[in-house]
Amino acid sequence: MTGVERFRALHHGRVPDDPLVLPGPWDAASARVFAAAGFPALATPSAGVAASLGYEDGATPADAMFAAVARIVRAVDVPVSADVEGGYGLAPKELVERLLEVGAVGCNLEDSTAAGLRDPAEHAEWLAGVREAAGDRLFLNARIDTFVRGVDDPGAAIERAAAYVAAGADCVYPIAAPAAVLPLLRAGIQGPVNVLARPGQGPSPAALGELGATRITFGPGLQRQAERAVRETAERLAHRPRR
């Protein structure tokens, strides 16, 4: 079984309280930690990788992002999906080639830009081009940005999900959807649903699974948690009494 076949299989046949939990490594060292802990696959967060490389979220050059994903993939023997934001303006064929070149088994692709939400029909057409170029070689996770863009109507997310699934998305990701609307989203969406969890806050992954999540990711939450731990250690060292 290939890496992408293993990754795709992890999304199916799950019971409600056992969603697929995908930690988000931001570098090779964190990837090794998560793999050693027994997670069967990983999913990079673009914001976490950006922070590790010294960029603001959304400002990482494509070459730097793909190089970071390549280092993470080389560091572990579990499948790795890559958050490649909006695709960096690459044509579908080139995007697919670059993802396969670095060894990713899948990708997140979001449907908004700095200017706001993309037209769903146009975005679905672009996703269909990615699917055509990738065939079955990549798992496509279509991020839906309605909730983070101030569109609170679950129906808008469900409509976009239907268009993206029809275009070939393997999974949809209504990022930042409130936990209370997850059962409604689950009922209206065909196929796997990715839900964002916040480490140490809100419902547990198991609880989110019972509400309708197929898989759980954390965005940059784990990287920021690690950064806080480093900051606390640095502050203790900086204020240690001198002898």
CSV table of C-alpha atoms in Angstrom, one decimal:
chain,number,residue,atom,x,y,z
A,1,MET,CA,0.0,0.0,0.0
A,2,THR,CA,1.4,3.4,-1.0
A,3,GLY,CA,1.6,6.3,1.4
A,4,VAL,CA,-1.4,8.1,-0.1
A,5,GLU,CA,-3.4,4.9,0.0
A,6,ARG,CA,-2.5,4.5,3.7
A,7,PHE,CA,-3.4,8.1,4.4
A,8,ARG,CA,-6.8,7.9,2.5
A,9,ALA,CA,-7.7,4.7,4.3
A,10,LEU,CA,-7.2,6.4,7.7
A,11,HIS,CA,-10.2,8.6,6.9
A,12,HIS,CA,-12.7,5.8,6.4
A,13,GLY,CA,-14.4,3.3,8.7
A,14,ARG,CA,-13.9,5.4,11.9
A,15,VAL,CA,-16.3,5.3,14.8
A,16,PRO,CA,-17.6,8.7,16.0
A,17,ASP,CA,-15.5,9.0,19.2
A,18,ASP,CA,-12.3,8.0,17.3
A,19,PRO,CA,-11.5,10.7,14.7
A,20,LEU,CA,-8.2,10.7,12.9
A,21,VAL,CA,-5.9,13.0,14.9
A,22,LEU,CA,-3.2,14.7,12.8
A,23,PRO,CA,-0.7,16.7,14.8
A,24,GLY,CA,0.9,19.6,12.9
A,25,PRO,CA,4.7,19.4,12.8
A,26,TRP,CA,6.5,22.7,11.9
A,27,ASP,CA,10.0,21.2,11.5
A,28,ALA,CA,11.8,17.9,11.3
A,29,ALA,CA,12.3,17.7,15.1
A,30,SER,CA,8.7,18.1,15.9
A,31,ALA,CA,7.7,15.7,13.2
A,32,ARG,CA,9.9,13.0,14.8
A,33,VAL,CA,8.3,13.6,18.2
A,34,PHE,CA,4.8,13.2,16.9
A,35,ALA,CA,5.7,10.1,14.8
A,36,ALA,CA,7.5,8.5,17.8
A,37,ALA,CA,4.4,9.1,19.9
A,38,GLY,CA,2.5,6.7,17.5
A,39,PHE,CA,0.5,9.0,15.3
A,40,PRO,CA,-0.2,7.3,12.0
A,41,ALA,CA,0.1,10.4,9.9
A,42,LEU,CA,0.9,14.1,10.2
A,43,ALA,CA,-0.4,17.3,8.6
A,44,THR,CA,1.8,20.4,8.4
A,45,PRO,CA,0.3,23.8,9.4
A,46,SER,CA,1.3,26.7,7.1
A,47,ALA,CA,1.3,29.2,10.0
A,48,GLY,CA,3.4,27.0,12.2
A,49,VAL,CA,5.9,26.4,9.4
A,50,ALA,CA,5.9,30.1,8.7
A,51,ALA,CA,6.8,30.9,12.3
A,52,SER,CA,9.6,28.4,12.3
A,53,LEU,CA,11.1,30.0,9.2
A,54,GLY,CA,10.7,33.5,10.5
A,55,TYR,CA,7.8,34.6,8.3
A,56,GLU,CA,4.4,36.0,9.1
A,57,ASP,CA,1.5,33.7,8.4
A,58,GLY,CA,0.7,33.8,4.7
A,59,ALA,CA,4.0,35.4,3.8
A,60,THR,CA,6.2,32.2,3.3
A,61,PRO,CA,7.6,32.0,-0.2
A,62,ALA,CA,6.6,28.9,-2.0
A,63,ASP,CA,10.1,27.6,-2.3
A,64,ALA,CA,10.7,27.9,1.4
A,65,MET,CA,7.4,26.1,2.2
A,66,PHE,CA,8.1,23.2,-0.1
A,67,ALA,CA,11.6,22.9,1.3
A,68,ALA,CA,10.3,22.8,4.8
A,69,VAL,CA,7.7,20.1,3.9
A,70,ALA,CA,10.5,18.1,2.2
A,71,ARG,CA,12.6,18.1,5.5
A,72,ILE,CA,9.6,17.0,7.5
A,73,VAL,CA,8.8,14.2,5.1
A,74,ARG,CA,12.4,13.0,5.1
A,75,ALA,CA,12.4,12.9,8.9
A,76,VAL,CA,9.6,10.4,9.4
A,77,ASP,CA,8.2,7.2,8.0
A,78,VAL,CA,4.5,8.1,8.3
A,79,PRO,CA,2.4,9.9,5.6
A,80,VAL,CA,2.6,13.7,5.6
A,81,SER,CA,0.0,16.0,4.2
A,82,ALA,CA,1.1,19.6,3.5
A,83,ASP,CA,-0.8,22.9,4.0
A,84,VAL,CA,0.1,24.9,0.9
A,85,GLU,CA,-2.4,27.7,1.6
A,86,GLY,CA,-4.0,28.9,-1.6
A,87,GLY,CA,-1.5,27.1,-3.9
A,88,TYR,CA,0.9,30.1,-4.3
A,89,GLY,CA,-0.5,31.0,-7.6
A,90,LEU,CA,0.8,27.8,-9.2
A,91,ALA,CA,-1.1,26.1,-12.0
A,92,PRO,CA,-2.6,22.8,-10.9
A,93,LYS,CA,-0.1,20.7,-12.7
A,94,GLU,CA,2.9,22.5,-11.2
A,95,LEU,CA,1.4,22.5,-7.8
A,96,VAL,CA,0.8,18.7,-7.9
A,97,GLU,CA,4.3,18.1,-9.3
A,98,ARG,CA,5.9,20.1,-6.5
A,99,LEU,CA,3.9,18.3,-3.8
A,100,LEU,CA,4.8,14.9,-5.2
A,101,GLU,CA,8.5,16.0,-5.5
A,102,VAL,CA,8.7,16.7,-1.8
A,103,GLY,CA,6.9,13.5,-0.9
A,104,ALA,CA,3.6,14.8,0.4
A,105,VAL,CA,0.6,12.5,0.3
A,106,GLY,CA,-2.0,15.2,0.4
A,107,CYS,CA,-2.6,18.9,0.8
A,108,ASN,CA,-4.8,21.6,2.3
A,109,LEU,CA,-6.1,24.2,-0.2
A,110,GLU,CA,-8.0,27.2,1.1
A,111,ASP,CA,-10.7,29.1,-0.6
A,112,SER,CA,-9.9,32.7,0.4
A,113,THR,CA,-7.2,35.3,-0.2
A,114,ALA,CA,-6.3,38.5,1.4
A,115,ALA,CA,-9.1,40.1,-0.6
A,116,GLY,CA,-11.7,37.7,0.9
A,117,LEU,CA,-13.6,34.5,-0.1
A,118,ARG,CA,-13.1,33.2,-3.6
A,119,ASP,CA,-16.0,32.6,-5.8
A,120,PRO,CA,-17.0,29.0,-5.0
A,121,ALA,CA,-17.7,28.0,-8.6
A,122,GLU,CA,-14.3,29.3,-9.7
A,123,HIS,CA,-12.5,27.7,-6.8
A,124,ALA,CA,-14.3,24.4,-7.5
A,125,GLU,CA,-13.1,24.5,-11.1
A,126,TRP,CA,-9.5,25.1,-9.9
A,127,LEU,CA,-9.8,22.2,-7.4
A,128,ALA,CA,-11.1,20.0,-10.3
A,129,GLY,CA,-7.9,20.9,-12.2
A,130,VAL,CA,-5.8,19.9,-9.2
A,131,ARG,CA,-7.6,16.6,-9.0
A,132,GLU,CA,-7.2,15.9,-12.7
A,133,ALA,CA,-3.5,16.6,-12.5
A,134,ALA,CA,-3.1,14.5,-9.3
A,135,GLY,CA,-5.3,11.6,-10.2
A,136,ASP,CA,-5.3,9.4,-7.1
A,137,ARG,CA,-1.8,10.3,-6.1
A,138,LEU,CA,-2.8,13.1,-3.6
A,139,PHE,CA,-5.5,13.4,-0.9
A,140,LEU,CA,-7.1,16.8,-1.3
A,141,ASN,CA,-8.4,18.6,1.8
A,142,ALA,CA,-10.5,21.6,0.7
A,143,ARG,CA,-10.5,24.3,3.4
A,144,ILE,CA,-13.7,26.3,3.6
A,145,ASP,CA,-13.1,29.8,5.1
A,146,THR,CA,-16.6,31.1,5.5
A,147,PHE,CA,-16.5,31.0,9.3
A,148,VAL,CA,-13.2,32.8,9.5
A,149,ARG,CA,-14.4,35.4,7.0
A,150,GLY,CA,-17.5,36.3,9.0
A,151,VAL,CA,-20.1,34.2,7.2
A,152,ASP,CA,-21.8,32.4,10.1
A,153,ASP,CA,-24.5,30.6,8.1
A,154,PRO,CA,-23.7,26.9,8.1
A,155,GLY,CA,-25.6,26.6,4.8
A,156,ALA,CA,-22.9,28.6,3.0
A,157,ALA,CA,-20.3,26.2,4.2
A,158,ILE,CA,-22.4,23.2,3.2
A,159,GLU,CA,-22.9,24.6,-0.3
A,160,ARG,CA,-19.2,25.2,-0.8
A,161,ALA,CA,-18.5,21.7,0.5
A,162,ALA,CA,-20.9,20.1,-2.0
A,163,ALA,CA,-19.1,22.0,-4.9
A,164,TYR,CA,-15.7,21.0,-3.7
A,165,VAL,CA,-16.6,17.4,-3.2
A,166,ALA,CA,-18.1,17.3,-6.7
A,167,ALA,CA,-14.8,18.8,-8.0
A,168,GLY,CA,-12.8,15.9,-6.4
A,169,ALA,CA,-12.0,16.9,-2.9
A,170,ASP,CA,-11.4,13.9,-0.6
A,171,CYS,CA,-12.2,15.9,2.5
A,172,VAL,CA,-13.5,19.3,3.4
A,173,TYR,CA,-12.3,21.6,6.2
A,174,PRO,CA,-14.8,24.2,7.5
A,175,ILE,CA,-12.1,25.9,9.6
A,176,ALA,CA,-13.2,27.5,12.9
A,177,ALA,CA,-16.7,26.2,12.6
A,178,PRO,CA,-18.3,26.4,16.1
A,179,ALA,CA,-18.7,23.1,17.8
A,180,ALA,CA,-22.5,23.7,18.0
A,181,VAL,CA,-22.9,23.6,14.3
A,182,LEU,CA,-20.8,20.5,13.6
A,183,PRO,CA,-23.8,18.1,13.7
A,184,LEU,CA,-25.5,20.2,11.1
A,185,LEU,CA,-22.4,20.3,8.9
A,186,ARG,CA,-22.0,16.6,9.3
A,187,ALA,CA,-25.5,15.9,8.2
A,188,GLY,CA,-25.2,18.2,5.1
A,189,ILE,CA,-21.7,17.2,3.9
A,190,GLN,CA,-20.8,14.1,1.9
A,191,GLY,CA,-17.5,12.5,2.9
A,192,PRO,CA,-14.9,13.2,5.6
A,193,VAL,CA,-14.9,16.5,7.6
A,194,ASN,CA,-11.8,18.1,9.1
A,195,VAL,CA,-12.3,20.1,12.3
A,196,LEU,CA,-9.9,22.5,14.0
A,197,ALA,CA,-9.1,21.7,17.6
A,198,ARG,CA,-7.4,24.1,20.0
A,199,PRO,CA,-4.9,22.4,22.4
A,200,GLY,CA,-6.1,22.7,25.9
A,201,GLN,CA,-9.3,24.6,24.9
A,202,GLY,CA,-12.8,23.5,23.9
A,203,PRO,CA,-14.0,20.0,23.2
A,204,SER,CA,-11.6,17.1,23.1
A,205,PRO,CA,-10.8,15.4,19.8
A,206,ALA,CA,-13.1,12.5,20.9
A,207,ALA,CA,-15.9,15.0,21.7
A,208,LEU,CA,-15.4,16.7,18.3
A,209,GLY,CA,-15.6,13.3,16.7
A,210,GLU,CA,-18.9,12.6,18.3
A,211,LEU,CA,-20.2,15.9,17.0
A,212,GLY,CA,-19.2,15.0,13.4
A,213,ALA,CA,-15.5,15.4,12.9
A,214,THR,CA,-13.8,12.7,10.8
A,215,ARG,CA,-10.4,14.1,11.4
A,216,ILE,CA,-8.8,16.7,13.8
A,217,THR,CA,-6.0,19.1,13.0
A,218,PHE,CA,-4.6,21.9,15.2
A,219,GLY,CA,-3.5,24.6,12.8
A,220,PRO,CA,-0.4,26.3,14.4
A,221,GLY,CA,-1.7,25.6,17.9
A,222,LEU,CA,0.9,23.0,18.8
A,223,GLN,CA,3.8,25.2,17.5
A,224,ARG,CA,2.5,28.1,19.5
A,225,GLN,CA,2.2,25.9,22.6
A,226,ALA,CA,5.8,24.8,22.1
A,227,GLU,CA,6.9,28.4,21.6
A,228,ARG,CA,5.2,29.4,24.9
A,229,ALA,CA,7.1,26.6,26.7
A,230,VAL,CA,10.4,27.8,25.3
A,231,ARG,CA,9.6,31.4,26.2
A,232,GLU,CA,8.8,30.4,29.8
A,233,THR,CA,12.1,28.5,30.0
A,234,ALA,CA,14.0,31.4,28.6
A,235,GLU,CA,12.4,33.8,31.1
A,236,ARG,CA,13.4,31.6,34.0
A,237,LEU,CA,17.0,31.4,32.7
A,238,ALA,CA,17.2,35.1,32.1
A,239,HIS,CA,16.0,35.9,35.7
A,240,ARG,CA,18.1,33.2,37.4
A,241,PRO,CA,20.2,34.7,40.2
A,242,ARG,CA,23.8,35.1,39.4
A,243,ARG,CA,26.4,33.6,41.7
